[in-house]
């Protein structure tokens, strides 16, 4: 961190650099990065088996792994299986629907928020190109004794998200073919 020409990063965070090999505007580069992140976060195609056939609008076609493994069983009042909530690595709460939210709760029961620890920045390079800088702020998921819960109506189901799981998920994303 902090070696020219990159901005310095705090000691508790890290940079991941991806250099653009094409000359394109910053808006195109960020759009491509956003699409890669969306594809990584929601990789389940509900137009393919084992999902039942349906005429889904495009924004409902792709879902997270947690949606099928935990949210749908909980909404049916089935006990969801223990689920690692990798999607929570990118920030909490996550609203799946008006009746299902993945949240972080303090030991007191208060709902907490956690900003995404992954920030995407542009850094200008020569020849009208840009570099994408993915800045990862590595920190504890929540205060001591906090827990990640799937809230469906009056029910709270604890799910699993640890720092190791969160930051290995972000590292996996950073090693994809994202722009």
PDB file of C-alpha atoms in Angstrom:
ATOM      1  CA  UNK A   1       0.000   0.000   0.000  1.00  0.00           C
ATOM      2  CA  UNK A   2       1.051   3.581  -0.525  1.00  0.00           C
ATOM      3  CA  UNK A   3       3.573   3.005  -3.314  1.00  0.00           C
ATOM      4  CA  UNK A   4       3.380   5.479  -6.166  1.00  0.00           C
ATOM      5  CA  UNK A   5       1.210   6.146  -7.991  1.00  0.00           C
ATOM      6  CA  UNK A   6      -1.460   4.647  -5.659  1.00  0.00           C
ATOM      7  CA  UNK A   7      -2.877   6.512  -2.703  1.00  0.00           C
ATOM      8  CA  UNK A   8      -1.823   5.265   0.717  1.00  0.00           C
ATOM      9  CA  UNK A   9      -4.215   2.829   2.391  1.00  0.00           C
ATOM     10  CA  UNK A  10      -4.536   2.490   6.168  1.00  0.00           C
ATOM     11  CA  UNK A  11      -2.643  -0.423   7.699  1.00  0.00           C
ATOM     12  CA  UNK A  12      -5.909  -2.261   8.419  1.00  0.00           C
ATOM     13  CA  UNK A  13      -7.021  -2.184   4.789  1.00  0.00           C
ATOM     14  CA  UNK A  14      -5.657  -3.255   1.435  1.00  0.00           C
ATOM     15  CA  UNK A  15      -5.767  -2.290  -2.227  1.00  0.00           C
ATOM     16  CA  UNK A  16      -6.443  -4.663  -5.071  1.00  0.00           C
ATOM     17  CA  UNK A  17      -5.508  -3.192  -8.437  1.00  0.00           C
ATOM     18  CA  UNK A  18      -6.933  -4.052 -11.808  1.00  0.00           C
ATOM     19  CA  UNK A  19      -5.470  -2.203 -14.759  1.00  0.00           C
ATOM     20  CA  UNK A  20      -7.648  -1.491 -17.743  1.00  0.00           C
ATOM     21  CA  UNK A  21      -6.161  -2.741 -21.004  1.00  0.00           C
ATOM     22  CA  UNK A  22      -8.634  -0.797 -23.100  1.00  0.00           C
ATOM     23  CA  UNK A  23      -9.130   2.874 -23.648  1.00  0.00           C
ATOM     24  CA  UNK A  24     -12.647   3.554 -22.473  1.00  0.00           C
ATOM     25  CA  UNK A  25     -14.435   6.090 -20.393  1.00  0.00           C
ATOM     26  CA  UNK A  26     -14.554   5.808 -16.647  1.00  0.00           C
ATOM     27  CA  UNK A  27     -18.324   5.271 -16.808  1.00  0.00           C
ATOM     28  CA  UNK A  28     -17.908   2.157 -18.972  1.00  0.00           C
ATOM     29  CA  UNK A  29     -15.254   0.741 -16.659  1.00  0.00           C
ATOM     30  CA  UNK A  30     -17.420   1.297 -13.556  1.00  0.00           C
ATOM     31  CA  UNK A  31     -20.499  -0.133 -15.304  1.00  0.00           C
ATOM     32  CA  UNK A  32     -18.544  -3.284 -16.157  1.00  0.00           C
ATOM     33  CA  UNK A  33     -17.240  -3.536 -12.581  1.00  0.00           C
ATOM     34  CA  UNK A  34     -20.782  -3.170 -11.225  1.00  0.00           C
ATOM     35  CA  UNK A  35     -22.081  -5.887 -13.530  1.00  0.00           C
ATOM     36  CA  UNK A  36     -19.272  -8.238 -12.473  1.00  0.00           C
ATOM     37  CA  UNK A  37     -20.074  -7.607  -8.807  1.00  0.00           C
ATOM     38  CA  UNK A  38     -23.792  -8.213  -9.405  1.00  0.00           C
ATOM     39  CA  UNK A  39     -23.063 -11.474 -11.243  1.00  0.00           C
ATOM     40  CA  UNK A  40     -20.817 -12.605  -8.382  1.00  0.00           C
ATOM     41  CA  UNK A  41     -23.303 -11.701  -5.644  1.00  0.00           C
ATOM     42  CA  UNK A  42     -26.364 -13.198  -7.359  1.00  0.00           C
ATOM     43  CA  UNK A  43     -25.210 -16.191  -9.437  1.00  0.00           C
ATOM     44  CA  UNK A  44     -28.338 -18.379  -9.219  1.00  0.00           C
ATOM     45  CA  UNK A  45     -30.390 -18.355 -12.435  1.00  0.00           C
ATOM     46  CA  UNK A  46     -34.052 -18.954 -11.526  1.00  0.00           C
ATOM     47  CA  UNK A  47     -34.885 -19.743 -15.145  1.00  0.00           C
ATOM     48  CA  UNK A  48     -32.967 -23.032 -14.854  1.00  0.00           C
ATOM     49  CA  UNK A  49     -33.713 -26.181 -12.805  1.00  0.00           C
ATOM     50  CA  UNK A  50     -34.145 -26.846  -9.928  1.00  0.00           C
ATOM     51  CA  UNK A  51     -36.223 -23.653  -9.941  1.00  0.00           C
ATOM     52  CA  UNK A  52     -39.807 -24.127 -11.145  1.00  0.00           C
ATOM     53  CA  UNK A  53     -40.567 -22.634 -14.553  1.00  0.00           C
ATOM     54  CA  UNK A  54     -42.033 -19.139 -14.385  1.00  0.00           C
ATOM     55  CA  UNK A  55     -42.212 -15.940 -16.369  1.00  0.00           C
ATOM     56  CA  UNK A  56     -39.906 -13.810 -14.217  1.00  0.00           C
ATOM     57  CA  UNK A  57     -38.944 -10.252 -15.068  1.00  0.00           C
ATOM     58  CA  UNK A  58     -35.182  -9.849 -15.649  1.00  0.00           C
ATOM     59  CA  UNK A  59     -34.579  -8.204 -12.257  1.00  0.00           C
ATOM     60  CA  UNK A  60     -35.995 -11.302 -10.495  1.00  0.00           C
ATOM     61  CA  UNK A  61     -34.140 -13.867 -12.579  1.00  0.00           C
ATOM     62  CA  UNK A  62     -30.827 -13.839 -10.705  1.00  0.00           C
ATOM     63  CA  UNK A  63     -30.726 -14.429  -6.954  1.00  0.00           C
ATOM     64  CA  UNK A  64     -28.180 -15.084  -4.232  1.00  0.00           C
ATOM     65  CA  UNK A  65     -27.415 -18.585  -2.992  1.00  0.00           C
ATOM     66  CA  UNK A  66     -28.865 -17.583   0.376  1.00  0.00           C
ATOM     67  CA  UNK A  67     -32.214 -16.769  -1.204  1.00  0.00           C
ATOM     68  CA  UNK A  68     -32.871 -20.380  -2.164  1.00  0.00           C
ATOM     69  CA  UNK A  69     -31.118 -21.983   0.804  1.00  0.00           C
ATOM     70  CA  UNK A  70     -32.488 -19.841   3.640  1.00  0.00           C
ATOM     71  CA  UNK A  71     -34.987 -17.176   2.589  1.00  0.00           C
ATOM     72  CA  UNK A  72     -37.515 -19.334   0.746  1.00  0.00           C
ATOM     73  CA  UNK A  73     -37.590 -22.078   3.432  1.00  0.00           C
ATOM     74  CA  UNK A  74     -38.032 -19.416   6.128  1.00  0.00           C
ATOM     75  CA  UNK A  75     -40.865 -17.727   4.225  1.00  0.00           C
ATOM     76  CA  UNK A  76     -42.598 -21.132   3.954  1.00  0.00           C
ATOM     77  CA  UNK A  77     -42.151 -21.509   7.741  1.00  0.00           C
ATOM     78  CA  UNK A  78     -39.736 -24.392   7.164  1.00  0.00           C
ATOM     79  CA  UNK A  79     -36.608 -24.325   9.256  1.00  0.00           C
ATOM     80  CA  UNK A  80     -33.857 -23.059   6.930  1.00  0.00           C
ATOM     81  CA  UNK A  81     -30.688 -25.126   6.967  1.00  0.00           C
ATOM     82  CA  UNK A  82     -27.572 -23.576   8.502  1.00  0.00           C
ATOM     83  CA  UNK A  83     -26.294 -21.178   5.867  1.00  0.00           C
ATOM     84  CA  UNK A  84     -23.064 -19.276   5.467  1.00  0.00           C
ATOM     85  CA  UNK A  85     -24.182 -15.801   4.456  1.00  0.00           C
ATOM     86  CA  UNK A  86     -21.406 -14.893   2.044  1.00  0.00           C
ATOM     87  CA  UNK A  87     -23.618 -12.186   0.565  1.00  0.00           C
ATOM     88  CA  UNK A  88     -23.371 -10.330   3.884  1.00  0.00           C
ATOM     89  CA  UNK A  89     -19.671  -9.749   3.175  1.00  0.00           C
ATOM     90  CA  UNK A  90     -20.748  -6.806   0.991  1.00  0.00           C
ATOM     91  CA  UNK A  91     -22.758  -4.976   3.680  1.00  0.00           C
ATOM     92  CA  UNK A  92     -25.800  -5.389   5.913  1.00  0.00           C
ATOM     93  CA  UNK A  93     -28.797  -5.226   5.996  1.00  0.00           C
ATOM     94  CA  UNK A  94     -29.837  -6.952   2.777  1.00  0.00           C
ATOM     95  CA  UNK A  95     -33.511  -6.719   1.887  1.00  0.00           C
ATOM     96  CA  UNK A  96     -34.687  -9.760  -0.055  1.00  0.00           C
ATOM     97  CA  UNK A  97     -38.360  -8.750   0.081  1.00  0.00           C
ATOM     98  CA  UNK A  98     -40.683  -6.814   2.361  1.00  0.00           C
ATOM     99  CA  UNK A  99     -40.932  -9.996   4.454  1.00  0.00           C
ATOM    100  CA  UNK A 100     -37.306 -11.137   4.485  1.00  0.00           C
ATOM    101  CA  UNK A 101     -34.218  -9.185   5.536  1.00  0.00           C
ATOM    102  CA  UNK A 102     -30.701 -10.267   6.418  1.00  0.00           C
ATOM    103  CA  UNK A 103     -29.685  -8.076   9.351  1.00  0.00           C
ATOM    104  CA  UNK A 104     -27.007  -7.564  11.953  1.00  0.00           C
ATOM    105  CA  UNK A 105     -28.238  -7.373  15.553  1.00  0.00           C
ATOM    106  CA  UNK A 106     -26.434  -6.245  18.692  1.00  0.00           C
ATOM    107  CA  UNK A 107     -26.662  -8.410  21.800  1.00  0.00           C
ATOM    108  CA  UNK A 108     -29.318  -5.941  23.027  1.00  0.00           C
ATOM    109  CA  UNK A 109     -31.476  -6.800  19.992  1.00  0.00           C
ATOM    110  CA  UNK A 110     -30.952  -3.441  18.291  1.00  0.00           C
ATOM    111  CA  UNK A 111     -30.558  -3.622  14.548  1.00  0.00           C
ATOM    112  CA  UNK A 112     -27.168  -2.454  13.304  1.00  0.00           C
ATOM    113  CA  UNK A 113     -25.870  -1.436   9.898  1.00  0.00           C
ATOM    114  CA  UNK A 114     -22.594  -2.409   8.284  1.00  0.00           C
ATOM    115  CA  UNK A 115     -21.351  -0.534   5.252  1.00  0.00           C
ATOM    116  CA  UNK A 116     -19.729  -2.499   2.497  1.00  0.00           C
ATOM    117  CA  UNK A 117     -16.038  -2.989   3.234  1.00  0.00           C
ATOM    118  CA  UNK A 118     -15.376  -3.041  -0.533  1.00  0.00           C
ATOM    119  CA  UNK A 119     -15.015   0.351  -2.157  1.00  0.00           C
ATOM    120  CA  UNK A 120     -14.285   0.809  -5.848  1.00  0.00           C
ATOM    121  CA  UNK A 121     -12.242   3.811  -6.970  1.00  0.00           C
ATOM    122  CA  UNK A 122     -10.805   4.985 -10.250  1.00  0.00           C
ATOM    123  CA  UNK A 123      -7.231   6.104 -10.624  1.00  0.00           C
ATOM    124  CA  UNK A 124      -6.247   7.909 -13.852  1.00  0.00           C
ATOM    125  CA  UNK A 125      -3.463   6.379 -15.888  1.00  0.00           C
ATOM    126  CA  UNK A 126      -1.705   7.485 -19.057  1.00  0.00           C
ATOM    127  CA  UNK A 127      -3.355   7.545 -22.493  1.00  0.00           C
ATOM    128  CA  UNK A 128      -6.869   8.292 -21.195  1.00  0.00           C
ATOM    129  CA  UNK A 129      -7.068   4.953 -19.382  1.00  0.00           C
ATOM    130  CA  UNK A 130      -8.029   4.276 -15.799  1.00  0.00           C
ATOM    131  CA  UNK A 131      -7.110   1.717 -13.187  1.00  0.00           C
ATOM    132  CA  UNK A 132      -9.765   0.270 -10.924  1.00  0.00           C
ATOM    133  CA  UNK A 133      -8.739   0.250  -7.289  1.00  0.00           C
ATOM    134  CA  UNK A 134     -10.747  -2.056  -5.064  1.00  0.00           C
ATOM    135  CA  UNK A 135     -10.214  -0.853  -1.507  1.00  0.00           C
ATOM    136  CA  UNK A 136     -11.021  -3.436   1.185  1.00  0.00           C
ATOM    137  CA  UNK A 137     -11.528  -2.176   4.732  1.00  0.00           C
ATOM    138  CA  UNK A 138     -10.875  -5.199   6.900  1.00  0.00           C
ATOM    139  CA  UNK A 139     -12.716  -4.880  10.200  1.00  0.00           C
ATOM    140  CA  UNK A 140     -14.815  -6.915  12.580  1.00  0.00           C
ATOM    141  CA  UNK A 141     -18.296  -7.729  11.226  1.00  0.00           C
ATOM    142  CA  UNK A 142     -20.030  -6.291  14.285  1.00  0.00           C
ATOM    143  CA  UNK A 143     -19.570  -5.664  17.993  1.00  0.00           C
ATOM    144  CA  UNK A 144     -18.913  -8.566  20.353  1.00  0.00           C
ATOM    145  CA  UNK A 145     -21.941 -10.847  20.774  1.00  0.00           C
ATOM    146  CA  UNK A 146     -23.675  -9.444  17.684  1.00  0.00           C
ATOM    147  CA  UNK A 147     -25.234 -11.876  15.242  1.00  0.00           C
ATOM    148  CA  UNK A 148     -26.385 -12.023  11.661  1.00  0.00           C
ATOM    149  CA  UNK A 149     -30.056 -12.968  11.407  1.00  0.00           C
ATOM    150  CA  UNK A 150     -32.553 -13.703   8.693  1.00  0.00           C
ATOM    151  CA  UNK A 151     -35.694 -11.860   9.779  1.00  0.00           C
ATOM    152  CA  UNK A 152     -38.944 -13.163   8.282  1.00  0.00           C
ATOM    153  CA  UNK A 153     -41.967 -11.590   9.908  1.00  0.00           C
ATOM    154  CA  UNK A 154     -41.659 -12.100  13.675  1.00  0.00           C
ATOM    155  CA  UNK A 155     -39.034 -14.839  13.291  1.00  0.00           C
ATOM    156  CA  UNK A 156     -35.250 -14.416  13.590  1.00  0.00           C
ATOM    157  CA  UNK A 157     -33.006 -17.173  12.305  1.00  0.00           C
ATOM    158  CA  UNK A 158     -29.287 -16.844  13.131  1.00  0.00           C
ATOM    159  CA  UNK A 159     -27.014 -17.374  10.128  1.00  0.00           C
ATOM    160  CA  UNK A 160     -23.220 -17.586   9.830  1.00  0.00           C
ATOM    161  CA  UNK A 161     -20.917 -14.761   8.773  1.00  0.00           C
ATOM    162  CA  UNK A 162     -17.404 -14.513  10.191  1.00  0.00           C
ATOM    163  CA  UNK A 163     -14.580 -12.159   9.268  1.00  0.00           C
ATOM    164  CA  UNK A 164     -12.730 -15.062   7.635  1.00  0.00           C
ATOM    165  CA  UNK A 165     -15.773 -15.969   5.531  1.00  0.00           C
ATOM    166  CA  UNK A 166     -16.470 -12.325   4.628  1.00  0.00           C
ATOM    167  CA  UNK A 167     -12.952 -11.445   3.533  1.00  0.00           C
ATOM    168  CA  UNK A 168     -12.353 -14.737   1.724  1.00  0.00           C
ATOM    169  CA  UNK A 169     -15.577 -14.036  -0.224  1.00  0.00           C
ATOM    170  CA  UNK A 170     -14.353 -10.573  -1.176  1.00  0.00           C
ATOM    171  CA  UNK A 171     -10.949 -12.016  -2.121  1.00  0.00           C
ATOM    172  CA  UNK A 172     -12.679 -14.599  -4.331  1.00  0.00           C
ATOM    173  CA  UNK A 173     -14.532 -11.775  -6.082  1.00  0.00           C
ATOM    174  CA  UNK A 174     -11.293  -9.851  -6.563  1.00  0.00           C
ATOM    175  CA  UNK A 175      -9.769 -12.866  -8.293  1.00  0.00           C
ATOM    176  CA  UNK A 176     -12.620 -13.211 -10.800  1.00  0.00           C
ATOM    177  CA  UNK A 177     -12.317 -11.829 -14.285  1.00  0.00           C
ATOM    178  CA  UNK A 178     -13.982  -8.599 -13.182  1.00  0.00           C
ATOM    179  CA  UNK A 179     -12.871  -5.548 -15.192  1.00  0.00           C
TER     180      UNK A 179
END
